[in-house]
Tab-separated table of C-alpha atoms and ligand atoms in Angstrom:
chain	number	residue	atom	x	y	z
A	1	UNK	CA	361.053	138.559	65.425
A	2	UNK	CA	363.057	138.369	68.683
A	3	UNK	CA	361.423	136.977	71.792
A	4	UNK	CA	360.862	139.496	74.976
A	5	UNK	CA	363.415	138.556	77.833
A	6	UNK	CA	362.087	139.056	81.562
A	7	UNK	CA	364.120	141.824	81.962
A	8	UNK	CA	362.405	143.243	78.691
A	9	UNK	CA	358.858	142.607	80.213
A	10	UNK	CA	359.511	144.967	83.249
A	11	UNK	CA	359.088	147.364	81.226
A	12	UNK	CA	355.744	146.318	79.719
A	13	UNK	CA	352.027	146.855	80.762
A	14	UNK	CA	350.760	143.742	82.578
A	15	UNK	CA	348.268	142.832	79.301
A	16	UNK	CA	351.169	142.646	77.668
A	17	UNK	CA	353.013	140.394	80.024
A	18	UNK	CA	349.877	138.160	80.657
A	19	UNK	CA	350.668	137.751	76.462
A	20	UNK	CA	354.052	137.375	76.718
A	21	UNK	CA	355.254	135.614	79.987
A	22	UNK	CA	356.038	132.097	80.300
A	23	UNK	CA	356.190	131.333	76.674
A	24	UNK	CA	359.374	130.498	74.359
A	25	UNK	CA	358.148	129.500	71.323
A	26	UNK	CA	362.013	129.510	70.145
A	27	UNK	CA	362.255	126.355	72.879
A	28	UNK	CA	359.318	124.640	71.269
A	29	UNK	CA	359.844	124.503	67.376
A	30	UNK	CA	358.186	127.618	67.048
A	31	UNK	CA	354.894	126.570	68.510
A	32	UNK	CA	353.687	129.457	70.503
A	33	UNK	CA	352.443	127.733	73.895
A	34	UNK	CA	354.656	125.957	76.084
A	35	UNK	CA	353.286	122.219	75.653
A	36	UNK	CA	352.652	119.664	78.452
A	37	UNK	CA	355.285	118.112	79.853
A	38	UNK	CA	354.475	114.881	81.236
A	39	UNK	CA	356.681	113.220	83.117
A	40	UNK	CA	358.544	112.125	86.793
A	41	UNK	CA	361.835	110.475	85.673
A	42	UNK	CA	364.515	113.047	84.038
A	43	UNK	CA	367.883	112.067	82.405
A	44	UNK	CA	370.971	112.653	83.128
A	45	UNK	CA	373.749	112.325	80.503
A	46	UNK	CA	376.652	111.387	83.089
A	47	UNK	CA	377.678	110.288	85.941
A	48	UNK	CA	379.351	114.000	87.061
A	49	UNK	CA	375.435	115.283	86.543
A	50	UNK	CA	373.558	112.822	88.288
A	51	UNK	CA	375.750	112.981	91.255
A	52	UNK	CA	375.532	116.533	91.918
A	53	UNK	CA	371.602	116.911	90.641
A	54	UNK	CA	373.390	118.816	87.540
A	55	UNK	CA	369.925	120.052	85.193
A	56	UNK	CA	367.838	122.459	84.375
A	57	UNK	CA	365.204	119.962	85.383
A	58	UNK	CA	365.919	117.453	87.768
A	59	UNK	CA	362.257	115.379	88.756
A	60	UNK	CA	358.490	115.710	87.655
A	61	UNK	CA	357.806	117.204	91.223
A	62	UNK	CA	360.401	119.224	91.148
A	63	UNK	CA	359.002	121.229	88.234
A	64	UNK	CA	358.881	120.653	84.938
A	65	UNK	CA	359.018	123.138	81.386
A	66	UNK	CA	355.164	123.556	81.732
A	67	UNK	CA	355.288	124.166	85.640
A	68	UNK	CA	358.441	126.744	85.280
A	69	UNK	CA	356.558	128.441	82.260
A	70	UNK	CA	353.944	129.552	84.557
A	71	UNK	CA	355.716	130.285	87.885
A	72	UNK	CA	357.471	132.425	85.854
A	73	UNK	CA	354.974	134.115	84.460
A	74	UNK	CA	352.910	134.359	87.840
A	75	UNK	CA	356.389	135.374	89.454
A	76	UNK	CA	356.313	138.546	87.085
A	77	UNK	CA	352.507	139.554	86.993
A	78	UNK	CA	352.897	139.905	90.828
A	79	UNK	CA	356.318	141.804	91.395
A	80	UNK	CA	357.378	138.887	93.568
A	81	UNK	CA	360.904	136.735	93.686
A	82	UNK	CA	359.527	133.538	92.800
A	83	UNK	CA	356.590	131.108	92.593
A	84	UNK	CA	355.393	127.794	93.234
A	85	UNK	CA	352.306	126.093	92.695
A	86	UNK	CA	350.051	123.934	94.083
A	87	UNK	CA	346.811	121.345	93.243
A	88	UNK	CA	344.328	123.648	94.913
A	89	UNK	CA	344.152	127.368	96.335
A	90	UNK	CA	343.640	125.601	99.905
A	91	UNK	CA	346.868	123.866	99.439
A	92	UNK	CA	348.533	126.970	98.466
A	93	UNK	CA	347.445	128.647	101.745
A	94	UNK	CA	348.695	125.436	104.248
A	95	UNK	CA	351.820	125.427	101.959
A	96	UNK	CA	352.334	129.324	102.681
A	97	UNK	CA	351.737	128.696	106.399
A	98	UNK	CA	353.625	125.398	106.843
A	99	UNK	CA	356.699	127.558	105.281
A	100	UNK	CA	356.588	130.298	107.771
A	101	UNK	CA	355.295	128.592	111.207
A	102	UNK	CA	357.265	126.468	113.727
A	103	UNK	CA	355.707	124.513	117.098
A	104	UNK	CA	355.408	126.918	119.498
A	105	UNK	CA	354.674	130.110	117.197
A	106	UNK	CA	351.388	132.052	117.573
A	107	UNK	CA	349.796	133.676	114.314
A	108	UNK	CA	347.245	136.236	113.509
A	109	UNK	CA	344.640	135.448	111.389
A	110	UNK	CA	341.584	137.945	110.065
A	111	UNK	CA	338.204	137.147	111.373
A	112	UNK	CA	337.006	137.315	107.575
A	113	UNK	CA	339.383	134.751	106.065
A	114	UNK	CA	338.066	132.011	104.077
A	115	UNK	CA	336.362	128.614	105.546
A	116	UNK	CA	338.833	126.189	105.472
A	117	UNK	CA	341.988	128.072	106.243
A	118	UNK	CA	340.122	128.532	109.544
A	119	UNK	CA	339.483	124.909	109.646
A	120	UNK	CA	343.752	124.539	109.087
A	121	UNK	CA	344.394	126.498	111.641
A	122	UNK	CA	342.300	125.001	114.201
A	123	UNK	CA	342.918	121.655	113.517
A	124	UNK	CA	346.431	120.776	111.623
A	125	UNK	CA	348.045	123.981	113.112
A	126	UNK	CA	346.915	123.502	116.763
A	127	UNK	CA	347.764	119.968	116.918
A	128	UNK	CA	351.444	120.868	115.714
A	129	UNK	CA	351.439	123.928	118.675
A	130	UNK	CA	350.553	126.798	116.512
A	131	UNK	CA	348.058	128.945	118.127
A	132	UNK	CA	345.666	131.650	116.089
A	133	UNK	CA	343.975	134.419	117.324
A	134	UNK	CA	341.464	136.134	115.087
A	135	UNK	CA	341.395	139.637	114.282
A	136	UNK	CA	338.809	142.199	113.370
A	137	UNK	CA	339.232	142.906	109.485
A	138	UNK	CA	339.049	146.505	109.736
A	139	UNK	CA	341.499	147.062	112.728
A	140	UNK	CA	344.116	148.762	110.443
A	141	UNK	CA	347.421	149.481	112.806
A	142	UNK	CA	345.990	148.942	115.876
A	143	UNK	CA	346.909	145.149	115.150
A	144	UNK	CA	350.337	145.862	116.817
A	145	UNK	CA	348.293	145.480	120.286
A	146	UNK	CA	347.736	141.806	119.326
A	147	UNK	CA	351.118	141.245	118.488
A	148	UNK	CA	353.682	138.428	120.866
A	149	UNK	CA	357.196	137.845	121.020
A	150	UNK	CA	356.279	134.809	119.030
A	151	UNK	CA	353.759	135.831	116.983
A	152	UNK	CA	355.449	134.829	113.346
A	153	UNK	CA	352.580	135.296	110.755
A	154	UNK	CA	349.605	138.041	110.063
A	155	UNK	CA	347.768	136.357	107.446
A	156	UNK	CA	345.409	138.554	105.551
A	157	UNK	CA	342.326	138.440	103.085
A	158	UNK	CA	340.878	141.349	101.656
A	159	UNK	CA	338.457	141.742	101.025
A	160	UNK	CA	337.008	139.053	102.798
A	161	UNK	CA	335.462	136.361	100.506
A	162	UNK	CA	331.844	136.352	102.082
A	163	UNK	CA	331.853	139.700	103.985
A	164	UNK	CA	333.637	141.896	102.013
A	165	UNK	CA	335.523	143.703	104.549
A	166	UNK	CA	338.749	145.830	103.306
A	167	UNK	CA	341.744	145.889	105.636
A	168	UNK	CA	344.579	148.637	105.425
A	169	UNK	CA	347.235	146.057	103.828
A	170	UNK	CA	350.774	149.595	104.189
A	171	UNK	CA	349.431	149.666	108.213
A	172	UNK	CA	349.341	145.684	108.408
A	173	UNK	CA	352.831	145.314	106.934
A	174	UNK	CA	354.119	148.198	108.187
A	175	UNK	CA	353.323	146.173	112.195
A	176	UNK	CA	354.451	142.922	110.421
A	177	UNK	CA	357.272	144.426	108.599
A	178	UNK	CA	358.798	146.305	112.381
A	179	UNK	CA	358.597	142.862	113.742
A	180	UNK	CA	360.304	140.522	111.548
A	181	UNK	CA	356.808	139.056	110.911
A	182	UNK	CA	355.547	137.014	108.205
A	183	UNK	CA	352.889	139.071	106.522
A	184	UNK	CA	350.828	136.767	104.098
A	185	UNK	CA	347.558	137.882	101.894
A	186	UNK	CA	345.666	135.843	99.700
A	187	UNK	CA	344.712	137.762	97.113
A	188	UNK	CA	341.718	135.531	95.568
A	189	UNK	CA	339.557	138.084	94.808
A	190	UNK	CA	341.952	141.288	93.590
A	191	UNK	CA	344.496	138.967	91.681
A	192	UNK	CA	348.136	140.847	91.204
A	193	UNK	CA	346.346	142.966	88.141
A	194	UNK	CA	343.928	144.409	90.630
A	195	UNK	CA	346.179	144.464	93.963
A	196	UNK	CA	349.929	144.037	93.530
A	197	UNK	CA	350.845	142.328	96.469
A	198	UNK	CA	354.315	142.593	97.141
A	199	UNK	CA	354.500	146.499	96.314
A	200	UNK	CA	352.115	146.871	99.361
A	201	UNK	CA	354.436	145.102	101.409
A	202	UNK	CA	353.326	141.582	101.563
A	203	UNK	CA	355.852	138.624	102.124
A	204	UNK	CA	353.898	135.777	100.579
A	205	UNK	CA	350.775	136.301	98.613
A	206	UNK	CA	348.029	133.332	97.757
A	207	UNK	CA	346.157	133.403	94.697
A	208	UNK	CA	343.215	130.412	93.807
A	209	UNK	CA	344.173	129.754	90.395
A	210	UNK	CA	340.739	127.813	90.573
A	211	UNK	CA	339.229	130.889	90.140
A	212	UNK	CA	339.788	133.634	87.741
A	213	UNK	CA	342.896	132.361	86.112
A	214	UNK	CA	341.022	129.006	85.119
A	215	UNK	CA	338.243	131.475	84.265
A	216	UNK	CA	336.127	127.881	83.143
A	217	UNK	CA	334.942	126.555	86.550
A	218	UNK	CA	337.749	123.357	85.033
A	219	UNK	CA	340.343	123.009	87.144
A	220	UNK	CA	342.003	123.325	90.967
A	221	UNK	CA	345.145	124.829	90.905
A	222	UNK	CA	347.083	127.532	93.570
A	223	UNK	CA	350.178	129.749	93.468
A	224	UNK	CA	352.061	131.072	96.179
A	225	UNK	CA	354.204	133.978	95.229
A	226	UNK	CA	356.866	135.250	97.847
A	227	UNK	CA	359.191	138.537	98.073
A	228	UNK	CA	363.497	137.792	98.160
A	229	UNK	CA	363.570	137.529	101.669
A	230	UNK	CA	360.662	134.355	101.852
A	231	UNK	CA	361.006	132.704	98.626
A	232	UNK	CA	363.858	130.183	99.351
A	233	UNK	CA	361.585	129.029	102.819
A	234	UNK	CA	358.905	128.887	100.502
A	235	UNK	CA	360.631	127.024	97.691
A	236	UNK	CA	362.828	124.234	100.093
A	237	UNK	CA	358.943	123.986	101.805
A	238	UNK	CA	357.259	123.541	98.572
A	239	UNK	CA	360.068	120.951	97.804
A	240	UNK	CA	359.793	119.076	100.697
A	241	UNK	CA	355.901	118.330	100.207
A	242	UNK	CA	356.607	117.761	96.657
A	243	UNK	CA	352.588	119.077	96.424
A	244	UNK	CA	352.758	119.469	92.824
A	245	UNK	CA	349.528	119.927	90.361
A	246	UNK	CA	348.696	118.358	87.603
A	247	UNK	CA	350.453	119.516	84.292
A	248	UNK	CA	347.454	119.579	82.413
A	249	UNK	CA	345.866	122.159	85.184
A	250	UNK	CA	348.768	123.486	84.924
A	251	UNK	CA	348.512	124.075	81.075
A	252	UNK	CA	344.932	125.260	81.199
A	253	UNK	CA	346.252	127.645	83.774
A	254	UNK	CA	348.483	129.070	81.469
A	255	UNK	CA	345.842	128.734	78.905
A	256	UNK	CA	344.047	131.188	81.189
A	257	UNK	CA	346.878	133.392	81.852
A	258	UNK	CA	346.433	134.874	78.099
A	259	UNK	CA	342.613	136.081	78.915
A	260	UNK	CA	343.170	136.788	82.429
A	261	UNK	CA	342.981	140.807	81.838
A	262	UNK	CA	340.164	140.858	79.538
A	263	UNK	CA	337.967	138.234	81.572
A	264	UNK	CA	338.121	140.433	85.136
A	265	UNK	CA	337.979	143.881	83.366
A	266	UNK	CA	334.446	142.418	81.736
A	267	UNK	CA	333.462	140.615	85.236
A	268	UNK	CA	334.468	144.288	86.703
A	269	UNK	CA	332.268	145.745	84.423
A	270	UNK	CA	329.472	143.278	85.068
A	271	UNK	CA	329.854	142.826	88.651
A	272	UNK	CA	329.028	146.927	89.366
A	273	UNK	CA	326.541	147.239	86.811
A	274	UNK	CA	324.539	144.249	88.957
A	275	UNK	CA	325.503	145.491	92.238
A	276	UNK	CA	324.393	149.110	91.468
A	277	UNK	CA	321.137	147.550	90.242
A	278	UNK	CA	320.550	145.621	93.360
A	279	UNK	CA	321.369	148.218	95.682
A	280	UNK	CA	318.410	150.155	94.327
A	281	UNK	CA	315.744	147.191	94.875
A	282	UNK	CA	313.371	147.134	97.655
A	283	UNK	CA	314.527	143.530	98.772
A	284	UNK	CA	318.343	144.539	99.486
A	285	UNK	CA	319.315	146.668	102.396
A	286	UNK	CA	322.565	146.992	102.129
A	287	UNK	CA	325.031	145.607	98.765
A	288	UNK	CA	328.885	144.376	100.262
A	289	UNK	CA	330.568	145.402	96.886
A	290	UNK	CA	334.226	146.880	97.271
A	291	UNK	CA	333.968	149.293	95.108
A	292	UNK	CA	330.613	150.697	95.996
A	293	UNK	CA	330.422	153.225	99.240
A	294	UNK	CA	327.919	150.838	101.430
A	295	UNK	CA	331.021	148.442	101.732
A	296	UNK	CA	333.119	148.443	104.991
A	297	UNK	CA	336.117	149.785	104.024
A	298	UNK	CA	335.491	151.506	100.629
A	299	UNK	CA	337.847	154.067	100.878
A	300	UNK	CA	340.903	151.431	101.236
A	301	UNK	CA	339.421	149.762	98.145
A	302	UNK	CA	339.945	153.186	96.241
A	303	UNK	CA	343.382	153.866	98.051
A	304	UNK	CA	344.901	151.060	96.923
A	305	UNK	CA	342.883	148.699	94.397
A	306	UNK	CA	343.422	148.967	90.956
A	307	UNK	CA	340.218	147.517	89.805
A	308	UNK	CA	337.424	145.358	91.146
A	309	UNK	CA	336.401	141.757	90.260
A	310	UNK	CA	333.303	140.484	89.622
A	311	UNK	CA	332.227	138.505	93.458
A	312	UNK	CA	330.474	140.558	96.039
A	313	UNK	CA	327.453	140.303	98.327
A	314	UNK	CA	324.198	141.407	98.923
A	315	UNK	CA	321.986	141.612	102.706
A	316	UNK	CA	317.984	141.083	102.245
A	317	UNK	CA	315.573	142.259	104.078
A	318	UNK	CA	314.295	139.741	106.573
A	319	UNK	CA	312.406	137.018	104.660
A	320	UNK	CA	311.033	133.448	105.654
A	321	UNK	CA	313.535	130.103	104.091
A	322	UNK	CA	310.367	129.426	102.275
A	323	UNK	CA	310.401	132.511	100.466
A	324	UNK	CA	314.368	132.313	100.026
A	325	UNK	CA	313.753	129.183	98.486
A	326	UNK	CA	311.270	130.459	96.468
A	327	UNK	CA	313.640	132.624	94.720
A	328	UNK	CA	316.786	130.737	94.807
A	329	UNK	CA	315.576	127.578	93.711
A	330	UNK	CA	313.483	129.004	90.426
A	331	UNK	CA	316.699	130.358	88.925
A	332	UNK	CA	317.272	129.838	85.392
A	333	UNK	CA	321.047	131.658	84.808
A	334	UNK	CA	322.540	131.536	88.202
A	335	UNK	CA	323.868	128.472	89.315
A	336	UNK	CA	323.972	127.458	93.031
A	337	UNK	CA	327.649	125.981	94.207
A	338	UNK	CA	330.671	126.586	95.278
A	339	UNK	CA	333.410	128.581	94.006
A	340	UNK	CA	333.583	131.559	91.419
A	341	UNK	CA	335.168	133.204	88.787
A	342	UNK	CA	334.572	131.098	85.817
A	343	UNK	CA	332.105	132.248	82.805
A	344	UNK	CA	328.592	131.345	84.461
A	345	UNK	CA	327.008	133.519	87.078
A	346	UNK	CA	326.557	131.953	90.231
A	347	UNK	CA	324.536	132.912	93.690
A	348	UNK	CA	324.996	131.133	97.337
A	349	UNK	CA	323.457	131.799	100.665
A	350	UNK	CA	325.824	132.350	103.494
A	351	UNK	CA	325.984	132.870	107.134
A	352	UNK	CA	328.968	133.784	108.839
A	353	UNK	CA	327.336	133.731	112.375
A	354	UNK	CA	328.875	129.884	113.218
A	355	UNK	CA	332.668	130.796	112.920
A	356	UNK	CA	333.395	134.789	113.268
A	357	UNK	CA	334.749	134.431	116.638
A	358	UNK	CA	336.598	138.267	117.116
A	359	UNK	CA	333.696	140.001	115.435
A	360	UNK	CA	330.041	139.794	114.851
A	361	UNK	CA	327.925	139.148	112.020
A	362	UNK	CA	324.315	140.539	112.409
A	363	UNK	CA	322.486	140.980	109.207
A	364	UNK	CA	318.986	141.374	108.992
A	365	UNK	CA	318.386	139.020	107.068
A	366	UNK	CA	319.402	136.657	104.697
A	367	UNK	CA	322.887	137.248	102.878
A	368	UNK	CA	323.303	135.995	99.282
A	369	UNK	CA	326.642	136.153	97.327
A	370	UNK	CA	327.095	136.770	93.583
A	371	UNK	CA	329.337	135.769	91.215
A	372	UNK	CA	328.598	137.544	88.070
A	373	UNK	CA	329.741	135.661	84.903
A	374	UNK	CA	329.784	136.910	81.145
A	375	UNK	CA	326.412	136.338	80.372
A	376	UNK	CA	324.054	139.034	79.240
A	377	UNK	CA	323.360	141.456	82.148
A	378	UNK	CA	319.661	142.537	81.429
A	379	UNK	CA	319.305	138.373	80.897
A	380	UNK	CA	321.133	138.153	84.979
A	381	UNK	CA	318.832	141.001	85.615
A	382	UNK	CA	315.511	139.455	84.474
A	383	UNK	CA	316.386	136.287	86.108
A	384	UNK	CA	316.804	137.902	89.909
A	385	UNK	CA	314.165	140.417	89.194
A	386	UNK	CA	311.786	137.147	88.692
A	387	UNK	CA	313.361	136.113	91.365
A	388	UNK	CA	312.371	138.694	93.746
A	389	UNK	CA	309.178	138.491	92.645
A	390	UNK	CA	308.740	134.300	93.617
A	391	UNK	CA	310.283	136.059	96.799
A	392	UNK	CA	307.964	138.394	97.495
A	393	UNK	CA	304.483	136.487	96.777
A	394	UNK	CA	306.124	133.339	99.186
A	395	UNK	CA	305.032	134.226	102.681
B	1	LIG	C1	338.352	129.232	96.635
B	1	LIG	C2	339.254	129.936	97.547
B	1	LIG	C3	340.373	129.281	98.064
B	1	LIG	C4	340.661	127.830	97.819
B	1	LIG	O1	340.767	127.458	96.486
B	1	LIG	P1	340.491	125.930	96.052
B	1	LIG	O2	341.212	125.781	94.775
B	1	LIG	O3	339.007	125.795	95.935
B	1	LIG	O4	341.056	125.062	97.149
B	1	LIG	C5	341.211	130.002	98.887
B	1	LIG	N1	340.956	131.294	99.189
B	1	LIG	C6	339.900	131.950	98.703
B	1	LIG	C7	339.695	133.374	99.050
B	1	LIG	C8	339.006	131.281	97.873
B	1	LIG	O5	337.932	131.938	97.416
């Protein structure tokens, strides 16, 4: 057999890549997984090598066979120029920013994004002289109106992780792109196999590896992918923090790499089967699924998605806590916590009333979001349907 060759895997379909990428079995005995490579101190056979940092490898934070194997791999899955990694998706995001802002620089940053990149912004970024304003998700290419003379990032989310709001990614770049702007996505929920992010004109694109590519609900991990013209920022940034992960997370994360395709077409699968079902029950008024019409922004999903994952949300009708509680807290096969993505189902409240700030969030009622896992669905079904019913007889 002869081992694919990058170049050879631009050719293939990205299940096979997700197989193939980041592995040399002919550097490893044969084995077929790249192994963990512990390690911080590298050798250097003389002194011509040492003084001009002459190796493939040159310190554990710098990167290491493990850590390459799956930048390299992540680096081809999402069409970018390079990758580099970082212990948590939050630290991928403030890595992405702290490589594209400078004191004095104002950003734009969607009303939707998730919790604590807000919190960044207004606290670590502020105190350095970055200042945010917050857009309206949906506001497509009117965002040029918001734009400064030193505006240097649009950072995107979309859909948003709570709200589910799509945002028209061609018109954002397209105002980032005329301005020498930064334009920055993460792209949690889609992944590169269900929104490649650099063919729709992003610069730097944030994934969680925490979530779907662990798959397990077992590790932290985040990559940062960026296009030719950002990845050497990104890279000197990323080496100047020296941020790096774990190389066991880093392992499973390649571990996860393998399934990645199979694991989001089945939580696809899953996730509109159980959103169809709620939308027809008495209890929900409206279901936030991007794929489904009653979403804001369903018809940029099916523009320029290439699949849907498996974490949406759902609006009650107005209930008491009491009866909220009721059915939350008599679950048997959803699990109540944070994060998503990994085999088990999960369900949170949320309210995004305390921190929208350039839009507003008025549901009726109560707002629940679901992450649907690989369990049986008429088992998920039965559980909410009793559910609903504890809901119902609680006043
Ligand atoms: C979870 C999440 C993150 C942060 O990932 P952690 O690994 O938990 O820090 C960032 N963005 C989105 C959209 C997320 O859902």
């Amino acid at each position: 057999m002869t081992e694919t060759t990058p170049e050879d895997r631009t050719r293939l379909k990205n299940r096979t890549k997700l197989v193939h990428a980041g592995r040399r079995p002919s550097d490893q005995h044969g084995f077929v997984n790249t192994p963990i490579y512990r390690g911080s101190t590298v050798l250097y056979p003389t002194f011509e090598d040492i003084r001009a940092h002459k190796a493939r490898f040159t310190y554990g934070t710098k990167g290491t066979p493990t850590t390459e194997a799956l930048e390299g791999a992540w680096t081809e899955l999402s069409g970018a120029a390079g990758t580099v990694l970082a212990p948590s998706g939050l630290a991928a995001v403030t890595l992405a920013l702290f490589a594209a802002v400078k004191a004095g620089d104002h950003i734009l940053v969607t009303d939707s994004v998730y919790g604590p990149t807000r919190l960044f912004c207004g606290t670590v970024l502020a105190r350095m002289g970055v200042e945010t304003t917050y857009y309206d998700p949906l506001i497509g290419a009117s965002i040029e109106a918001l734009i400064r003379p030193n505006t240097s990032v649009i950072f995107l989310e979309t859909p948003g992780s709570q709200s589910f709001e799509l945002q028209d990614v061609p018109a954002i770049a397209a105002a980032a792109q005329a301005r020498g702007i930064c334009a920055i996505l993460d792209n949690t929920w889609a992944t590169p196999l269900f929104f490649p992010p650099h063919a729709r004109g992003m610069d730097m694109a944030i994934e969680a590896g925490t979530k779907y590519l662990s798959g397990h609900s077992d590790l932290l991990l985040g990559l940062v992918s960026a296009n030719a013209r950002w990845f050497p920022r990104l890279r000197a940034t990323y080496d100047a923090f020296a941020m790096c992960p774990g190389p066991e997370d880093v392992f499973l994360a390649l571990r996860g790499l393998r399934t990645l395709d199979l694991r989001l077409r089945e939580a696809e699968r899953q996730g509109l089967d159980l959103a169809r079902w709620l939308a027809g029950r008495p209890e929900i008024v409206q279901v936030l699924h991007p794929a489904l019409p009653s979403c804001p922004g369903h018809a940029l999903w099916k523009r320029d998605f290439l699949g849907s994952s498996g974490l949406f949300s759902a609006l009650l009708a107005p209930c008491s806590d009491a009866a909220l509680a009721a059915m939350l807290d008599g679950l048997k096969l959803f699990g109540m916590g944070y994060s998503w993505g990994g085999f088990e189902s999960l369900v949170i409240p949320f309210d995004c009333r305390s921190y929208r700030s350039a839009t507003v969030w008025s549901p009726p009622g109560p707002a629940l979001r679901f992450s649907v896992g690989l369990e049986d669905i008429e088992d998920l079904k039965d559980d909410l349907d009793q559910g609903f019913q504890r809901l119902r007889s609680t006043a």
